mmCIF file of C-alpha atoms in Angstrom:
data_model
loop_
_atom_site.group_PDB
_atom_site.id
_atom_site.type_symbol
_atom_site.label_atom_id
_atom_site.label_comp_id
_atom_site.label_asym_id
_atom_site.label_seq_id
_atom_site.Cartn_x
_atom_site.Cartn_y
_atom_site.Cartn_z
ATOM 1 C CA UNK J 1 -0.018 -0.088 0.194
ATOM 2 C CA UNK J 2 1.549 2.843 -1.230
ATOM 3 C CA UNK J 3 0.871 6.631 0.540
ATOM 4 C CA UNK J 4 2.261 9.894 0.930
ATOM 5 C CA UNK J 5 1.016 12.395 3.808
ATOM 6 C CA UNK J 6 1.719 16.078 4.579
ATOM 7 C CA UNK J 7 0.611 18.567 6.718
ATOM 8 C CA UNK J 8 1.122 22.686 5.825
ATOM 9 C CA UNK J 9 1.697 25.341 8.381
ATOM 10 C CA UNK J 10 0.746 28.794 7.536
ATOM 11 C CA UNK J 11 1.088 32.063 8.411
ATOM 12 C CA UNK J 12 -2.623 33.974 9.089
ATOM 13 C CA UNK J 13 -5.503 32.509 8.102
ATOM 14 C CA UNK J 14 -5.119 33.064 4.313
ATOM 15 C CA UNK J 15 -4.783 28.957 2.855
ATOM 16 C CA UNK J 16 -1.823 30.772 0.655
ATOM 17 C CA UNK J 17 0.067 31.874 3.730
ATOM 18 C CA UNK J 18 1.522 28.211 3.257
ATOM 19 C CA UNK J 19 5.337 28.046 4.848
ATOM 20 C CA UNK J 20 5.843 24.881 5.742
ATOM 21 C CA UNK J 21 5.073 21.415 4.449
ATOM 22 C CA UNK J 22 5.896 18.048 5.864
ATOM 23 C CA UNK J 23 5.819 15.165 3.242
ATOM 24 C CA UNK J 24 6.178 11.528 4.743
ATOM 25 C CA UNK J 25 6.614 8.884 1.740
ATOM 26 C CA UNK J 26 5.229 5.671 2.415
ATOM 27 C CA UNK J 27 6.024 2.522 0.369
ATOM 28 C CA UNK J 28 4.102 -1.169 1.425
ATOM 29 C CA UNK J 29 3.183 0.433 4.316
ATOM 30 C CA UNK J 30 6.505 1.665 5.616
ATOM 31 C CA UNK J 31 7.798 4.966 5.460
ATOM 32 C CA UNK J 32 10.868 5.326 2.393
ATOM 33 C CA UNK J 33 10.988 8.833 2.577
ATOM 34 C CA UNK J 34 10.667 12.115 4.700
ATOM 35 C CA UNK J 35 10.977 16.365 4.684
ATOM 36 C CA UNK J 36 10.141 18.958 5.643
ATOM 37 C CA UNK J 37 10.534 22.176 3.457
ATOM 38 C CA UNK J 38 10.437 26.107 4.274
ATOM 39 C CA UNK J 39 7.849 27.986 1.830
ATOM 40 C CA UNK J 40 7.861 31.957 0.816
ATOM 41 C CA UNK J 41 4.127 32.834 0.858
ATOM 42 C CA UNK J 42 3.588 35.613 -1.003
ATOM 43 C CA UNK J 43 3.425 39.216 -0.071
ATOM 44 C CA UNK J 44 -0.616 39.545 -0.759
ATOM 45 C CA UNK J 45 -1.529 37.747 2.347
ATOM 46 C CA UNK J 46 -0.553 40.293 4.342
ATOM 47 C CA UNK J 47 1.503 39.793 8.009
ATOM 48 C CA UNK J 48 2.103 36.537 9.653
ATOM 49 C CA UNK J 49 -0.503 36.598 12.210
ATOM 50 C CA UNK J 50 0.651 36.124 16.451
ATOM 51 C CA UNK J 51 -1.060 32.864 17.249
ATOM 52 C CA UNK J 52 0.405 31.123 14.142
ATOM 53 C CA UNK J 53 3.502 31.841 14.615
ATOM 54 C CA UNK J 54 3.029 31.075 18.222
ATOM 55 C CA UNK J 55 1.926 27.256 16.878
ATOM 56 C CA UNK J 56 4.946 26.818 14.795
ATOM 57 C CA UNK J 57 7.388 29.069 15.502
ATOM 58 C CA UNK J 58 7.639 30.403 12.073
ATOM 59 C CA UNK J 59 8.010 33.577 11.374
ATOM 60 C CA UNK J 60 7.879 35.505 8.016
ATOM 61 C CA UNK J 61 11.386 37.049 8.125
ATOM 62 C CA UNK J 62 12.951 33.438 8.202
ATOM 63 C CA UNK J 63 11.662 32.731 4.946
ATOM 64 C CA UNK J 64 12.989 35.670 2.742
ATOM 65 C CA UNK J 65 15.323 33.507 1.042
ATOM 66 C CA UNK J 66 12.894 30.025 1.280
ATOM 67 C CA UNK J 67 11.563 29.185 -2.365
ATOM 68 C CA UNK J 68 7.694 29.907 -2.946
ATOM 69 C CA UNK J 69 4.952 27.347 -3.889
ATOM 70 C CA UNK J 70 5.177 27.462 -7.238
ATOM 71 C CA UNK J 71 9.294 27.466 -7.220
ATOM 72 C CA UNK J 72 8.836 24.195 -4.825
ATOM 73 C CA UNK J 73 6.695 22.835 -6.619
ATOM 74 C CA UNK J 74 8.758 20.899 -8.999
ATOM 75 C CA UNK J 75 10.311 19.187 -6.292
ATOM 76 C CA UNK J 76 7.053 18.400 -4.771
ATOM 77 C CA UNK J 77 5.002 16.798 -7.155
ATOM 78 C CA UNK J 78 6.512 13.408 -8.163
ATOM 79 C CA UNK J 79 5.693 12.492 -4.029
ATOM 80 C CA UNK J 80 1.807 14.604 -4.150
ATOM 81 C CA UNK J 81 0.542 14.081 -7.593
ATOM 82 C CA UNK J 82 -1.740 10.982 -8.365
ATOM 83 C CA UNK J 83 -0.778 9.767 -5.163
ATOM 84 C CA UNK J 84 -3.216 8.931 -1.867
ATOM 85 C CA UNK J 85 -2.682 11.744 0.727
ATOM 86 C CA UNK J 86 -3.491 11.899 4.542
ATOM 87 C CA UNK J 87 -3.426 14.034 6.558
ATOM 88 C CA UNK J 88 -4.483 14.849 9.685
ATOM 89 C CA UNK J 89 -7.442 17.132 8.904
ATOM 90 C CA UNK J 90 -7.519 17.476 5.926
ATOM 91 C CA UNK J 91 -10.063 19.623 4.649
ATOM 92 C CA UNK J 92 -7.475 21.942 5.612
ATOM 93 C CA UNK J 93 -4.739 20.635 4.352
ATOM 94 C CA UNK J 94 -6.253 19.683 0.775
ATOM 95 C CA UNK J 95 -7.263 22.823 0.742
ATOM 96 C CA UNK J 96 -3.996 24.588 1.250
ATOM 97 C CA UNK J 97 -2.937 22.228 -1.450
ATOM 98 C CA UNK J 98 -5.462 23.635 -3.741
ATOM 99 C CA UNK J 99 -5.262 27.017 -3.094
ATOM 100 C CA UNK J 100 -1.375 27.336 -3.343
ATOM 101 C CA UNK J 101 -1.596 25.631 -6.650
ATOM 102 C CA UNK J 102 -4.680 27.835 -8.232
ATOM 103 C CA UNK J 103 -2.237 30.923 -6.893
ATOM 104 C CA UNK J 104 0.799 29.818 -8.743
ATOM 105 C CA UNK J 105 -1.619 29.073 -11.646
ATOM 106 C CA UNK J 106 -0.336 25.353 -11.709
ATOM 107 C CA UNK J 107 -3.185 22.334 -12.852
ATOM 108 C CA UNK J 108 -4.611 21.216 -9.948
ATOM 109 C CA UNK J 109 -3.830 17.095 -10.034
ATOM 110 C CA UNK J 110 -6.087 14.432 -9.765
ATOM 111 C CA UNK J 111 -5.512 12.920 -6.242
ATOM 112 C CA UNK J 112 -7.258 11.019 -3.318
ATOM 113 C CA UNK J 113 -6.682 11.203 -0.070
ATOM 114 C CA UNK J 114 -8.049 10.691 3.484
ATOM 115 C CA UNK J 115 -8.193 11.962 6.512
ATOM 116 C CA UNK J 116 -7.398 10.265 9.389
ATOM 117 C CA UNK J 117 -9.456 12.514 11.770
ATOM 118 C CA UNK J 118 -12.062 10.771 10.465
ATOM 119 C CA UNK J 119 -10.698 7.179 10.801
ATOM 120 C CA UNK J 120 -9.217 7.934 14.394
ATOM 121 C CA UNK J 121 -12.728 8.412 15.203
ATOM 122 C CA UNK J 122 -13.998 5.567 13.643
ATOM 123 C CA UNK J 123 -11.617 3.109 15.128
ATOM 124 C CA UNK J 124 -10.810 4.091 17.947
ATOM 125 C CA UNK J 125 -14.001 6.406 19.535
ATOM 126 C CA UNK J 126 -13.255 6.076 23.104
ATOM 127 C CA UNK J 127 -10.331 8.471 23.451
ATOM 128 C CA UNK J 128 -11.128 11.750 24.479
ATOM 129 C CA UNK J 129 -10.306 13.520 21.559
ATOM 130 C CA UNK J 130 -8.993 12.799 18.456
ATOM 131 C CA UNK J 131 -6.401 15.782 18.155
ATOM 132 C CA UNK J 132 -2.950 14.470 16.322
ATOM 133 C CA UNK J 133 -0.853 14.316 19.727
ATOM 134 C CA UNK J 134 -4.267 12.419 21.624
ATOM 135 C CA UNK J 135 -3.834 9.986 19.022
ATOM 136 C CA UNK J 136 0.034 9.735 18.696
ATOM 137 C CA UNK J 137 0.121 9.682 22.174
ATOM 138 C CA UNK J 138 -2.420 6.314 22.484
ATOM 139 C CA UNK J 139 -0.373 4.394 19.482
ATOM 140 C CA UNK J 140 2.767 5.384 20.664
ATOM 141 C CA UNK J 141 3.876 7.911 18.361
ATOM 142 C CA UNK J 142 6.476 9.901 18.629
ATOM 143 C CA UNK J 143 5.455 13.636 17.404
ATOM 144 C CA UNK J 144 7.162 17.396 17.312
ATOM 145 C CA UNK J 145 3.529 18.881 17.613
ATOM 146 C CA UNK J 146 3.543 21.312 15.020
ATOM 147 C CA UNK J 147 6.623 20.386 13.331
ATOM 148 C CA UNK J 148 4.730 20.013 9.426
ATOM 149 C CA UNK J 149 7.403 17.077 8.994
ATOM 150 C CA UNK J 150 6.860 15.191 12.717
ATOM 151 C CA UNK J 151 2.709 15.860 12.061
ATOM 152 C CA UNK J 152 3.314 14.209 8.287
ATOM 153 C CA UNK J 153 5.262 11.478 9.401
ATOM 154 C CA UNK J 154 2.553 11.202 12.371
ATOM 155 C CA UNK J 155 -0.858 10.880 9.853
ATOM 156 C CA UNK J 156 1.249 8.239 7.710
ATOM 157 C CA UNK J 157 1.950 6.175 10.755
ATOM 158 C CA UNK J 158 -1.690 6.092 12.144
ATOM 159 C CA UNK J 159 -2.806 5.188 8.957
ATOM 160 C CA UNK J 160 0.692 2.172 8.614
ATOM 161 C CA UNK J 161 -1.269 1.427 12.500
ATOM 162 C CA UNK J 162 -5.348 1.069 11.319
ATOM 163 C CA UNK J 163 -4.060 -0.920 8.056
ATOM 164 C CA UNK J 164 -2.853 -3.608 10.763
ATOM 165 C CA UNK J 165 -4.774 -3.681 13.218
ATOM 166 C CA UNK J 166 -7.963 -4.250 10.442
ATOM 167 C CA UNK J 167 -5.410 -6.357 8.295
ATOM 168 C CA UNK J 168 -7.246 -4.622 5.316
ATOM 169 C CA UNK J 169 -4.625 -4.615 2.310
ATOM 170 C CA UNK J 170 -5.945 -1.128 1.085
ATOM 171 C CA UNK J 171 -7.400 2.166 1.897
ATOM 172 C CA UNK J 172 -10.244 1.563 -0.188
ATOM 173 C CA UNK J 173 -11.124 -1.595 2.045
ATOM 174 C CA UNK J 174 -10.964 0.194 4.885
ATOM 175 C CA UNK J 175 -12.849 2.916 3.887
ATOM 176 C CA UNK J 176 -15.281 0.738 3.142
ATOM 177 C CA UNK J 177 -14.931 -1.657 6.607
ATOM 178 C CA UNK J 178 -15.471 2.108 8.751
ATOM 179 C CA UNK J 179 -18.110 3.513 6.414
ATOM 180 C CA UNK J 180 -15.686 6.857 5.128
ATOM 181 C CA UNK J 181 -15.727 7.956 1.547
ATOM 182 C CA UNK J 182 -12.217 8.508 0.236
ATOM 183 C CA UNK J 183 -11.786 12.610 -0.852
ATOM 184 C CA UNK J 184 -10.924 13.538 -4.306
ATOM 185 C CA UNK J 185 -10.038 17.092 -6.328
ATOM 186 C CA UNK J 186 -8.276 17.188 -9.287
ATOM 187 C CA UNK J 187 -8.861 20.414 -12.437
ATOM 188 C CA UNK J 188 -13.073 19.289 -12.073
ATOM 189 C CA UNK J 189 -13.383 20.388 -8.540
ATOM 190 C CA UNK J 190 -13.132 19.014 -4.822
ATOM 191 C CA UNK J 191 -14.720 16.444 -2.831
ATOM 192 C CA UNK J 192 -14.659 15.954 0.701
ATOM 193 C CA UNK J 193 -13.787 12.839 2.982
ATOM 194 C CA UNK J 194 -17.017 12.079 4.774
ATOM 195 C CA UNK J 195 -18.246 9.198 6.862
ATOM 196 C CA UNK J 196 -21.574 8.343 7.527
ATOM 197 C CA UNK J 197 -23.146 9.346 10.206
ATOM 198 C CA UNK J 198 -24.167 6.183 11.367
ATOM 199 C CA UNK J 199 -22.021 5.721 14.652
ATOM 200 C CA UNK J 200 -19.719 2.497 14.773
ATOM 201 C CA UNK J 201 -20.783 -0.699 17.510
ATOM 202 C CA UNK J 202 -18.751 0.240 20.569
ATOM 203 C CA UNK J 203 -15.242 -0.448 21.308
ATOM 204 C CA UNK J 204 -13.137 -0.641 23.728
ATOM 205 C CA UNK J 205 -9.360 0.839 22.758
ATOM 206 C CA UNK J 206 -8.038 -2.683 22.846
ATOM 207 C CA UNK J 207 -10.216 -3.297 20.712
ATOM 208 C CA UNK J 208 -12.450 -5.661 21.642
ATOM 209 C CA UNK J 209 -16.347 -5.269 21.960
ATOM 210 C CA UNK J 210 -17.805 -3.071 24.901
ATOM 211 C CA UNK J 211 -20.730 -2.627 26.404
ATOM 212 C CA UNK J 212 -23.083 0.498 24.634
ATOM 213 C CA UNK J 213 -21.596 3.034 26.115
ATOM 214 C CA UNK J 214 -22.748 7.390 25.765
ATOM 215 C CA UNK J 215 -19.597 8.133 23.490
ATOM 216 C CA UNK J 216 -18.177 11.508 24.397
ATOM 217 C CA UNK J 217 -16.447 13.867 20.793
ATOM 218 C CA UNK J 218 -14.540 17.095 21.515
ATOM 219 C CA UNK J 219 -13.995 19.152 19.129
ATOM 220 C CA UNK J 220 -10.831 19.218 17.001
#
């Protein structure tokens, strides 16, 4: 099973303010390549917001010699174009990717994607929440939270553990089992990754069936 996990950090509320991307490439469900790149956003997005800087520690002054997304895309494209992308909170990361491509007038490639937030909500419903640090801690995944490379790699490992736990041999089989629709985007538009509203049978964190419980889920 091959897939590429990605994570973006942004400077402010604009999707085109991407200032860092983490990429973790998996082949046969094993990580084979991992990297992080700084990105210089266009001047048009304005100054970085203090809260974003507090989260990821990247200031605009640190990016004066970094490539723009348009300049960086030829190096990223082989790992992203036509691949199955994996993100934790994929609605955000795929929107950043698409908006950056559109800003630099780069054709949007065809990609399918899976959100590991929805995956973890389905497979481990009894966790107190399904934030990346919570799910990573539960699975024993080392995480430097909000460092794009670490976040991307953790998302890839979450999918890896899910495939192993369920015995599924493909992401489509895993999605079908958990009632998740894979997301997709391309030149024609965007289809979000979504999950069925019907809740799965209650299970303990060790994977064994549990009595019916009232689930408490916190917003991400």
